[in-house]
Amino acid sequence: MTIRDTLFGDLALLERVVTTGGISAAAAALGTAKSSVSARIGALEAQVGARLLIRSSRGTRPTPAGERLLEAGRRLRAEAEAALAAARGDEGALAGTLRISCPVGMADAVLVPLLASFLAQHPALRLDIAATDRIVDPRQEGIDVAFRFGWLRGAELGLVARRIGTFEGVLCAAPAYLAGAGGSLRQVDDLGRHAWIGYAGFGGERQTLLLTDEGGKRHQVALTCRVRTSSAIQVRDWALAALGVTRLPLMLIEPQLAAGQLVRVLSHCRFDGPSLYAVYSRDRLRPARVQALLGHLQIRRAPREVEAGSPTAFSR
C-alpha cells in the first residue's frame, strides 16, 4: 500500500475529530469547512479499507480499527518528535503536547503545583488540560494521562493506575441544616435518617458508607441521596446550602470549616479518604513525555502503580 504524503496530517485530523466529538466540531476548531474534514476522513477510511468512526446522537467515537490507527498515529508522532530532538542535539529534552484530563477543582488544589514544577523542568513541553468531572477513557479520547479523584471503578478496567496521594475525608454539614434537622449527629445510627448529598462516583441514589468508631467497631450505613452530583465542588456547595450531610476531602473544605460555614459530624469516627490516581493506557511504547510525567509524580508523591480493576486498586 502506498503511503500518502498527507498521512501524518490525516492521523492528527482523525484524533481531532475524536477528541472534539465530531466532524463539525473539528472543522470549527480548525477553522475549515466541514466538507473538507469529511472528505479527508473518507479518504483515510478508503485507504485503510475499514470504517474508522461511529457517529451517533451521543457523538463520534472510533471503531476498533480507528482505535488501532489512533494509537499507531500517537506513537508515530512521538517518534517523529524524538527524531527532531535528536537532530537538534537535545535528545534529553521533552517536546510536544501532553494531553491530560482531571476533575474540576482538583486541578487547582493538587495538580497545578505538581504540573507547574514538571513544566519548569521541560520548557519545550506543552500541556493541553481538559478539566471535566466526566469519566474519560484515555484510549478513546486521545488523552495521555487521565486523573481520577475518589475510588476506582469498572470504567478503569484494562487501564493502569498510579495512586498519587490519599486525602483525609470529613463528614460535614452546615449548622443551618443540623439546626433544622434536630441538632448535631451523635450516633452512627442517626446518619441514615438524614438527607445525604452524594457524589456520583460513590454509587447511585442509594449509597453505602463504611465507618469505624473510636472502639474499632465497623459500621455500614445505608444512605439515600437527596442530591447526587458528579462534581466534588458541587457536593461542597450543596452542603453549604444546608441541603444535607456529606463526605468531602478535608483539603476542599478547610476554609469553610474554619469559618464555621460547615461543621464536622461524627468526628469520633473515621473512614477511608479518597485518593488521586493517574490512569493511563498500558502501552510499552508510551511516549517519553508521559513516562517523564509519571516519573515526576512518583518522585513528588511516591505513588503506587496498580492494575486498575484489581482489588488493590480500590480504597473501600
mmCIF file of C-alpha atoms in Angstrom:
data_model
loop_
_atom_site.group_PDB
_atom_site.id
_atom_site.type_symbol
_atom_site.label_atom_id
_atom_site.label_comp_id
_atom_site.label_asym_id
_atom_site.label_seq_id
_atom_site.Cartn_x
_atom_site.Cartn_y
_atom_site.Cartn_z
ATOM 1 C CA MET A 1 0.000 0.000 0.000
ATOM 2 C CA THR A 2 1.329 3.421 -0.957
ATOM 3 C CA ILE A 3 1.662 5.834 1.983
ATOM 4 C CA ARG A 4 0.203 9.227 1.161
ATOM 5 C CA ASP A 5 2.240 12.335 1.929
ATOM 6 C CA THR A 6 -0.663 13.678 3.977
ATOM 7 C CA LEU A 7 -0.797 10.666 6.310
ATOM 8 C CA PHE A 8 0.560 12.463 9.388
ATOM 9 C CA GLY A 9 -1.911 15.277 8.935
ATOM 10 C CA ASP A 10 -4.786 12.870 8.371
ATOM 11 C CA LEU A 11 -3.937 10.945 11.546
ATOM 12 C CA ALA A 12 -3.847 14.192 13.509
ATOM 13 C CA LEU A 13 -7.202 15.147 11.968
ATOM 14 C CA LEU A 14 -8.715 11.807 12.953
ATOM 15 C CA GLU A 15 -7.651 12.390 16.551
ATOM 16 C CA ARG A 16 -9.071 15.913 16.473
ATOM 17 C CA VAL A 17 -12.443 14.571 15.308
ATOM 18 C CA VAL A 18 -12.497 12.041 18.152
ATOM 19 C CA THR A 19 -11.366 14.455 20.877
ATOM 20 C CA THR A 20 -13.771 17.236 19.842
ATOM 21 C CA GLY A 21 -16.693 14.849 19.441
ATOM 22 C CA GLY A 22 -17.402 15.037 15.748
ATOM 23 C CA ILE A 23 -16.544 16.303 12.279
ATOM 24 C CA SER A 24 -18.455 19.581 12.688
ATOM 25 C CA ALA A 25 -16.678 20.380 15.966
ATOM 26 C CA ALA A 26 -13.282 19.508 14.484
ATOM 27 C CA ALA A 27 -13.930 21.710 11.452
ATOM 28 C CA ALA A 28 -14.939 24.612 13.720
ATOM 29 C CA ALA A 29 -11.830 24.175 15.876
ATOM 30 C CA LEU A 30 -9.583 24.126 12.814
ATOM 31 C CA GLY A 31 -11.393 26.948 11.037
ATOM 32 C CA THR A 32 -12.031 24.869 7.933
ATOM 33 C CA ALA A 33 -15.042 23.553 6.048
ATOM 34 C CA LYS A 34 -16.907 20.530 7.374
ATOM 35 C CA SER A 35 -16.901 19.059 3.870
ATOM 36 C CA SER A 36 -13.105 19.218 3.778
ATOM 37 C CA VAL A 37 -12.754 17.351 7.070
ATOM 38 C CA SER A 38 -15.350 14.773 5.993
ATOM 39 C CA ALA A 39 -13.591 14.215 2.673
ATOM 40 C CA ARG A 40 -10.202 13.674 4.315
ATOM 41 C CA ILE A 41 -11.619 11.211 6.835
ATOM 42 C CA GLY A 42 -13.413 9.415 3.988
ATOM 43 C CA ALA A 43 -10.166 9.173 2.012
ATOM 44 C CA LEU A 44 -8.360 7.796 5.075
ATOM 45 C CA GLU A 45 -11.083 5.178 5.568
ATOM 46 C CA ALA A 46 -10.805 4.233 1.897
ATOM 47 C CA GLN A 47 -7.049 3.813 2.256
ATOM 48 C CA VAL A 48 -7.420 1.645 5.371
ATOM 49 C CA GLY A 49 -10.333 -0.272 3.894
ATOM 50 C CA ALA A 50 -12.441 -0.012 7.037
ATOM 51 C CA ARG A 51 -14.697 2.411 8.878
ATOM 52 C CA LEU A 52 -12.786 4.429 11.451
ATOM 53 C CA LEU A 53 -15.603 6.335 13.149
ATOM 54 C CA ILE A 54 -19.030 5.564 14.580
ATOM 55 C CA ARG A 55 -21.409 8.530 14.572
ATOM 56 C CA SER A 56 -24.453 8.660 16.866
ATOM 57 C CA SER A 57 -26.604 11.165 18.721
ATOM 58 C CA ARG A 58 -24.139 10.917 21.617
ATOM 59 C CA GLY A 59 -21.183 11.987 19.484
ATOM 60 C CA THR A 60 -18.436 10.348 17.485
ATOM 61 C CA ARG A 61 -16.202 7.544 18.697
ATOM 62 C CA PRO A 62 -13.616 5.365 16.976
ATOM 63 C CA THR A 63 -14.275 1.858 15.730
ATOM 64 C CA PRO A 64 -11.797 -0.855 16.793
ATOM 65 C CA ALA A 65 -9.870 -0.146 13.581
ATOM 66 C CA GLY A 66 -9.991 3.557 14.364
ATOM 67 C CA GLU A 67 -8.629 2.984 17.876
ATOM 68 C CA ARG A 68 -5.725 0.952 16.495
ATOM 69 C CA LEU A 69 -4.931 3.647 13.961
ATOM 70 C CA LEU A 70 -5.135 6.405 16.602
ATOM 71 C CA GLU A 71 -2.702 4.566 18.871
ATOM 72 C CA ALA A 72 -0.319 3.978 15.977
ATOM 73 C CA GLY A 73 -0.564 7.646 14.995
ATOM 74 C CA ARG A 74 0.343 8.778 18.525
ATOM 75 C CA ARG A 75 3.393 6.539 18.547
ATOM 76 C CA LEU A 76 4.469 7.791 15.121
ATOM 77 C CA ARG A 77 4.191 11.416 16.236
ATOM 78 C CA ALA A 78 6.140 10.673 19.413
ATOM 79 C CA GLU A 79 8.890 9.025 17.382
ATOM 80 C CA ALA A 80 8.936 11.965 14.969
ATOM 81 C CA GLU A 81 9.290 14.423 17.867
ATOM 82 C CA ALA A 82 12.147 12.352 19.291
ATOM 83 C CA ALA A 83 13.848 12.334 15.880
ATOM 84 C CA LEU A 84 13.575 16.119 15.651
ATOM 85 C CA ALA A 85 15.011 16.480 19.151
ATOM 86 C CA ALA A 86 17.921 14.209 18.233
ATOM 87 C CA ALA A 87 18.574 16.234 15.072
ATOM 88 C CA ARG A 88 18.719 19.397 17.190
ATOM 89 C CA GLY A 89 21.129 17.737 19.562
ATOM 90 C CA ASP A 90 18.805 17.847 22.566
ATOM 91 C CA GLU A 91 18.000 14.160 22.937
ATOM 92 C CA GLY A 92 17.188 14.626 26.616
ATOM 93 C CA ALA A 93 14.674 17.408 26.039
ATOM 94 C CA LEU A 94 10.952 16.746 26.021
ATOM 95 C CA ALA A 95 8.806 18.430 23.402
ATOM 96 C CA GLY A 96 5.303 18.211 22.006
ATOM 97 C CA THR A 97 1.932 18.286 23.738
ATOM 98 C CA LEU A 98 0.953 16.265 26.775
ATOM 99 C CA ARG A 99 -2.818 15.789 26.930
ATOM 100 C CA ILE A 100 -4.375 15.162 30.333
ATOM 101 C CA SER A 101 -7.843 15.224 31.881
ATOM 102 C CA CYS A 102 -8.644 15.925 35.517
ATOM 103 C CA PRO A 103 -11.662 16.574 37.745
ATOM 104 C CA VAL A 104 -12.864 20.150 38.066
ATOM 105 C CA GLY A 105 -11.480 21.777 41.204
ATOM 106 C CA MET A 106 -8.839 19.153 41.875
ATOM 107 C CA ALA A 107 -6.668 20.657 39.151
ATOM 108 C CA ASP A 108 -6.391 23.855 41.169
ATOM 109 C CA ALA A 109 -5.934 22.246 44.550
ATOM 110 C CA VAL A 110 -3.496 19.432 43.792
ATOM 111 C CA LEU A 111 -2.404 19.098 40.192
ATOM 112 C CA VAL A 112 -1.395 22.645 39.256
ATOM 113 C CA PRO A 113 1.598 22.701 41.656
ATOM 114 C CA LEU A 114 2.728 19.249 40.507
ATOM 115 C CA LEU A 115 2.333 20.043 36.815
ATOM 116 C CA ALA A 116 3.887 23.510 37.137
ATOM 117 C CA SER A 117 7.087 22.066 38.586
ATOM 118 C CA PHE A 118 7.114 19.472 35.782
ATOM 119 C CA LEU A 119 6.759 22.161 33.098
ATOM 120 C CA ALA A 120 9.532 24.196 34.710
ATOM 121 C CA GLN A 121 11.887 21.267 34.106
ATOM 122 C CA HIS A 122 10.832 20.916 30.444
ATOM 123 C CA PRO A 123 10.376 24.336 28.804
ATOM 124 C CA ALA A 124 9.682 22.890 25.331
ATOM 125 C CA LEU A 125 6.743 20.845 26.576
ATOM 126 C CA ARG A 126 3.109 21.967 26.272
ATOM 127 C CA LEU A 127 0.090 20.889 28.311
ATOM 128 C CA ASP A 128 -3.456 20.506 26.979
ATOM 129 C CA ILE A 129 -5.736 20.069 30.014
ATOM 130 C CA ALA A 130 -9.381 19.015 29.904
ATOM 131 C CA ALA A 131 -10.921 19.817 33.300
ATOM 132 C CA THR A 132 -14.076 17.713 33.491
ATOM 133 C CA ASP A 133 -15.978 15.632 36.020
ATOM 134 C CA ARG A 134 -16.924 13.217 33.239
ATOM 135 C CA ILE A 135 -15.149 9.843 33.319
ATOM 136 C CA VAL A 136 -12.750 10.000 30.380
ATOM 137 C CA ASP A 137 -11.406 6.890 28.655
ATOM 138 C CA PRO A 138 -7.888 7.869 27.516
ATOM 139 C CA ARG A 139 -7.893 5.130 24.883
ATOM 140 C CA GLN A 140 -10.834 6.673 23.041
ATOM 141 C CA GLU A 141 -10.266 10.389 23.552
ATOM 142 C CA GLY A 142 -6.596 10.928 22.790
ATOM 143 C CA ILE A 143 -5.682 11.563 26.434
ATOM 144 C CA ASP A 144 -2.200 10.632 27.615
ATOM 145 C CA VAL A 145 -2.988 10.614 31.337
ATOM 146 C CA ALA A 146 -6.426 10.887 32.984
ATOM 147 C CA PHE A 147 -6.544 11.831 36.656
ATOM 148 C CA ARG A 148 -9.270 10.308 38.823
ATOM 149 C CA PHE A 149 -10.252 11.527 42.270
ATOM 150 C CA GLY A 150 -12.146 9.214 44.564
ATOM 151 C CA TRP A 151 -12.376 5.451 44.174
ATOM 152 C CA LEU A 152 -11.593 3.497 41.035
ATOM 153 C CA ARG A 153 -14.469 1.687 39.357
ATOM 154 C CA GLY A 154 -15.213 -0.559 36.413
ATOM 155 C CA ALA A 155 -14.537 2.257 33.928
ATOM 156 C CA GLU A 156 -10.802 1.802 34.575
ATOM 157 C CA LEU A 157 -10.691 -1.907 33.681
ATOM 158 C CA GLY A 158 -7.853 -2.604 31.258
ATOM 159 C CA LEU A 159 -6.000 0.571 32.228
ATOM 160 C CA VAL A 160 -3.139 1.140 34.660
ATOM 161 C CA ALA A 161 -3.453 3.433 37.674
ATOM 162 C CA ARG A 162 -0.921 5.117 39.925
ATOM 163 C CA ARG A 163 -2.049 6.372 43.288
ATOM 164 C CA ILE A 164 -0.690 9.918 43.635
ATOM 165 C CA GLY A 165 -1.985 10.515 47.140
ATOM 166 C CA THR A 166 -4.741 9.750 49.616
ATOM 167 C CA PHE A 167 -6.587 12.576 51.340
ATOM 168 C CA GLU A 168 -8.310 12.810 54.718
ATOM 169 C CA GLY A 169 -12.080 12.578 54.429
ATOM 170 C CA VAL A 170 -14.524 14.521 56.602
ATOM 171 C CA LEU A 171 -18.218 14.049 57.330
ATOM 172 C CA CYS A 172 -19.778 17.504 57.488
ATOM 173 C CA ALA A 173 -22.937 19.596 57.251
ATOM 174 C CA ALA A 174 -23.992 23.226 57.527
ATOM 175 C CA PRO A 175 -25.066 24.386 61.007
ATOM 176 C CA ALA A 176 -28.379 25.581 59.494
ATOM 177 C CA TYR A 177 -29.134 22.084 58.191
ATOM 178 C CA LEU A 178 -28.345 20.465 61.535
ATOM 179 C CA ALA A 179 -30.497 23.012 63.399
ATOM 180 C CA GLY A 180 -33.433 22.285 61.124
ATOM 181 C CA ALA A 181 -32.883 18.529 61.398
ATOM 182 C CA GLY A 182 -32.932 18.499 65.173
ATOM 183 C CA GLY A 183 -29.326 19.233 66.118
ATOM 184 C CA SER A 184 -25.926 17.630 65.687
ATOM 185 C CA LEU A 185 -25.394 13.938 64.941
ATOM 186 C CA ARG A 186 -24.127 11.903 67.875
ATOM 187 C CA GLN A 187 -24.703 8.280 66.921
ATOM 188 C CA VAL A 188 -23.740 6.443 63.735
ATOM 189 C CA ASP A 189 -27.257 5.011 63.515
ATOM 190 C CA ASP A 190 -28.635 8.562 63.246
ATOM 191 C CA LEU A 191 -26.825 9.166 59.965
ATOM 192 C CA GLY A 192 -29.101 7.003 57.830
ATOM 193 C CA ARG A 193 -32.108 9.148 58.746
ATOM 194 C CA HIS A 194 -30.578 12.347 57.376
ATOM 195 C CA ALA A 195 -30.611 13.794 53.862
ATOM 196 C CA TRP A 196 -27.431 12.762 52.064
ATOM 197 C CA ILE A 197 -25.535 14.751 49.443
ATOM 198 C CA GLY A 198 -23.941 12.081 47.300
ATOM 199 C CA TYR A 199 -21.044 12.011 44.881
ATOM 200 C CA ALA A 200 -21.845 10.041 41.729
ATOM 201 C CA GLY A 201 -18.503 8.253 41.956
ATOM 202 C CA PHE A 202 -19.716 6.522 45.132
ATOM 203 C CA GLY A 203 -22.805 4.934 43.595
ATOM 204 C CA GLY A 204 -26.420 5.609 42.664
ATOM 205 C CA GLU A 205 -29.272 7.122 44.654
ATOM 206 C CA ARG A 206 -28.629 4.591 47.407
ATOM 207 C CA GLN A 207 -25.067 4.725 48.725
ATOM 208 C CA THR A 208 -23.156 2.926 51.478
ATOM 209 C CA LEU A 209 -20.657 4.413 53.901
ATOM 210 C CA LEU A 210 -18.283 2.265 55.957
ATOM 211 C CA LEU A 211 -17.336 3.889 59.272
ATOM 212 C CA THR A 212 -15.092 2.788 62.132
ATOM 213 C CA ASP A 213 -15.922 4.172 65.574
ATOM 214 C CA GLU A 214 -13.486 5.002 68.382
ATOM 215 C CA GLY A 215 -13.785 1.465 69.750
ATOM 216 C CA GLY A 216 -12.750 -0.052 66.422
ATOM 217 C CA LYS A 217 -16.222 -1.303 65.537
ATOM 218 C CA ARG A 218 -17.131 -1.197 61.860
ATOM 219 C CA HIS A 219 -20.491 0.245 60.778
ATOM 220 C CA GLN A 220 -22.137 0.021 57.358
ATOM 221 C CA VAL A 221 -24.614 2.861 56.880
ATOM 222 C CA ALA A 222 -27.187 2.905 54.055
ATOM 223 C CA LEU A 223 -27.776 6.430 52.730
ATOM 224 C CA THR A 224 -30.383 7.874 50.389
ATOM 225 C CA CYS A 225 -29.261 10.789 48.227
ATOM 226 C CA ARG A 226 -31.383 13.903 48.225
ATOM 227 C CA VAL A 227 -28.854 15.386 45.784
ATOM 228 C CA ARG A 228 -26.332 13.410 43.739
ATOM 229 C CA THR A 229 -23.724 15.059 41.516
ATOM 230 C CA SER A 230 -20.556 14.149 39.636
ATOM 231 C CA SER A 231 -18.730 17.272 40.896
ATOM 232 C CA ALA A 232 -16.967 17.355 44.272
ATOM 233 C CA ILE A 233 -17.177 21.159 44.174
ATOM 234 C CA GLN A 234 -20.956 20.941 43.803
ATOM 235 C CA VAL A 235 -21.127 18.488 46.718
ATOM 236 C CA ARG A 236 -19.442 21.153 48.850
ATOM 237 C CA ASP A 237 -21.745 23.883 47.558
ATOM 238 C CA TRP A 238 -24.886 21.821 48.230
ATOM 239 C CA ALA A 239 -23.631 21.225 51.764
ATOM 240 C CA LEU A 240 -23.104 24.982 52.203
ATOM 241 C CA ALA A 241 -26.698 25.459 51.001
ATOM 242 C CA ALA A 242 -27.833 23.365 54.004
ATOM 243 C CA LEU A 243 -29.267 20.521 51.909
ATOM 244 C CA GLY A 244 -27.866 17.652 53.978
ATOM 245 C CA VAL A 245 -24.864 15.748 55.293
ATOM 246 C CA THR A 246 -21.983 14.651 53.082
ATOM 247 C CA ARG A 247 -18.382 13.480 52.994
ATOM 248 C CA LEU A 248 -15.636 15.538 51.397
ATOM 249 C CA PRO A 249 -11.846 15.654 51.358
ATOM 250 C CA LEU A 250 -10.595 17.979 54.095
ATOM 251 C CA MET A 251 -8.469 19.941 51.624
ATOM 252 C CA LEU A 252 -11.629 21.141 49.821
ATOM 253 C CA ILE A 253 -13.430 22.475 52.888
ATOM 254 C CA GLU A 254 -10.755 23.697 55.305
ATOM 255 C CA PRO A 255 -11.715 27.400 54.831
ATOM 256 C CA GLN A 256 -15.423 26.646 55.317
ATOM 257 C CA LEU A 257 -14.723 24.637 58.481
ATOM 258 C CA ALA A 258 -12.533 27.423 59.862
ATOM 259 C CA ALA A 259 -15.276 29.994 59.158
ATOM 260 C CA GLY A 260 -17.985 27.859 60.755
ATOM 261 C CA GLN A 261 -19.920 27.554 57.485
ATOM 262 C CA LEU A 262 -19.572 23.777 57.763
ATOM 263 C CA VAL A 263 -19.033 21.635 60.846
ATOM 264 C CA ARG A 264 -17.796 18.098 61.298
ATOM 265 C CA VAL A 265 -20.264 15.421 62.287
ATOM 266 C CA LEU A 266 -19.446 12.066 63.875
ATOM 267 C CA SER A 267 -15.866 13.275 64.282
ATOM 268 C CA HIS A 268 -15.147 10.295 66.557
ATOM 269 C CA CYS A 269 -15.499 8.016 63.523
ATOM 270 C CA ARG A 270 -13.152 7.563 60.612
ATOM 271 C CA PHE A 271 -13.471 6.255 57.067
ATOM 272 C CA ASP A 272 -11.177 5.724 54.108
ATOM 273 C CA GLY A 273 -10.475 9.009 52.370
ATOM 274 C CA PRO A 274 -10.490 9.470 48.592
ATOM 275 C CA SER A 275 -7.350 9.041 46.514
ATOM 276 C CA LEU A 276 -5.959 10.787 43.459
ATOM 277 C CA TYR A 277 -4.913 8.429 40.645
ATOM 278 C CA ALA A 278 -3.098 8.859 37.361
ATOM 279 C CA VAL A 279 -4.804 6.495 34.882
ATOM 280 C CA TYR A 280 -3.326 5.638 31.503
ATOM 281 C CA SER A 281 -3.234 3.008 28.800
ATOM 282 C CA ARG A 282 -0.930 0.003 29.183
ATOM 283 C CA ASP A 283 1.495 0.634 26.335
ATOM 284 C CA ARG A 284 5.146 -0.371 26.273
ATOM 285 C CA LEU A 285 5.766 2.255 23.580
ATOM 286 C CA ARG A 286 4.477 5.069 25.790
ATOM 287 C CA PRO A 287 5.797 8.496 24.656
ATOM 288 C CA ALA A 288 8.801 9.791 26.595
ATOM 289 C CA ARG A 289 6.858 12.795 27.886
ATOM 290 C CA VAL A 290 4.256 10.509 29.501
ATOM 291 C CA GLN A 291 6.950 8.382 31.114
ATOM 292 C CA ALA A 292 8.648 11.544 32.365
ATOM 293 C CA LEU A 293 5.416 12.861 33.922
ATOM 294 C CA LEU A 294 4.746 9.567 35.679
ATOM 295 C CA GLY A 295 8.309 9.547 36.973
ATOM 296 C CA HIS A 296 7.897 13.126 38.221
ATOM 297 C CA LEU A 297 4.719 12.203 40.092
ATOM 298 C CA GLN A 298 6.429 9.184 41.624
ATOM 299 C CA ILE A 299 9.264 11.332 42.944
ATOM 300 C CA ARG A 300 6.925 14.006 44.305
ATOM 301 C CA ARG A 301 4.234 11.810 45.811
ATOM 302 C CA ALA A 302 5.662 8.260 45.786
ATOM 303 C CA PRO A 303 2.604 6.782 44.048
ATOM 304 C CA ARG A 304 1.930 3.095 43.822
ATOM 305 C CA GLU A 305 1.172 1.520 40.438
ATOM 306 C CA VAL A 306 -1.684 -0.981 40.303
ATOM 307 C CA GLU A 307 -3.680 -2.718 37.635
ATOM 308 C CA ALA A 308 -6.946 -0.796 37.538
ATOM 309 C CA GLY A 309 -9.837 -3.094 38.340
ATOM 310 C CA SER A 310 -7.814 -5.271 40.716
ATOM 311 C CA PRO A 311 -8.823 -5.378 44.394
ATOM 312 C CA THR A 312 -5.717 -3.422 45.442
ATOM 313 C CA ALA A 313 -6.830 -0.515 43.276
ATOM 314 C CA PHE A 314 -9.935 0.159 45.358
ATOM 315 C CA SER A 315 -9.886 2.137 48.617
ATOM 316 C CA ARG A 316 -13.005 0.694 50.175
#
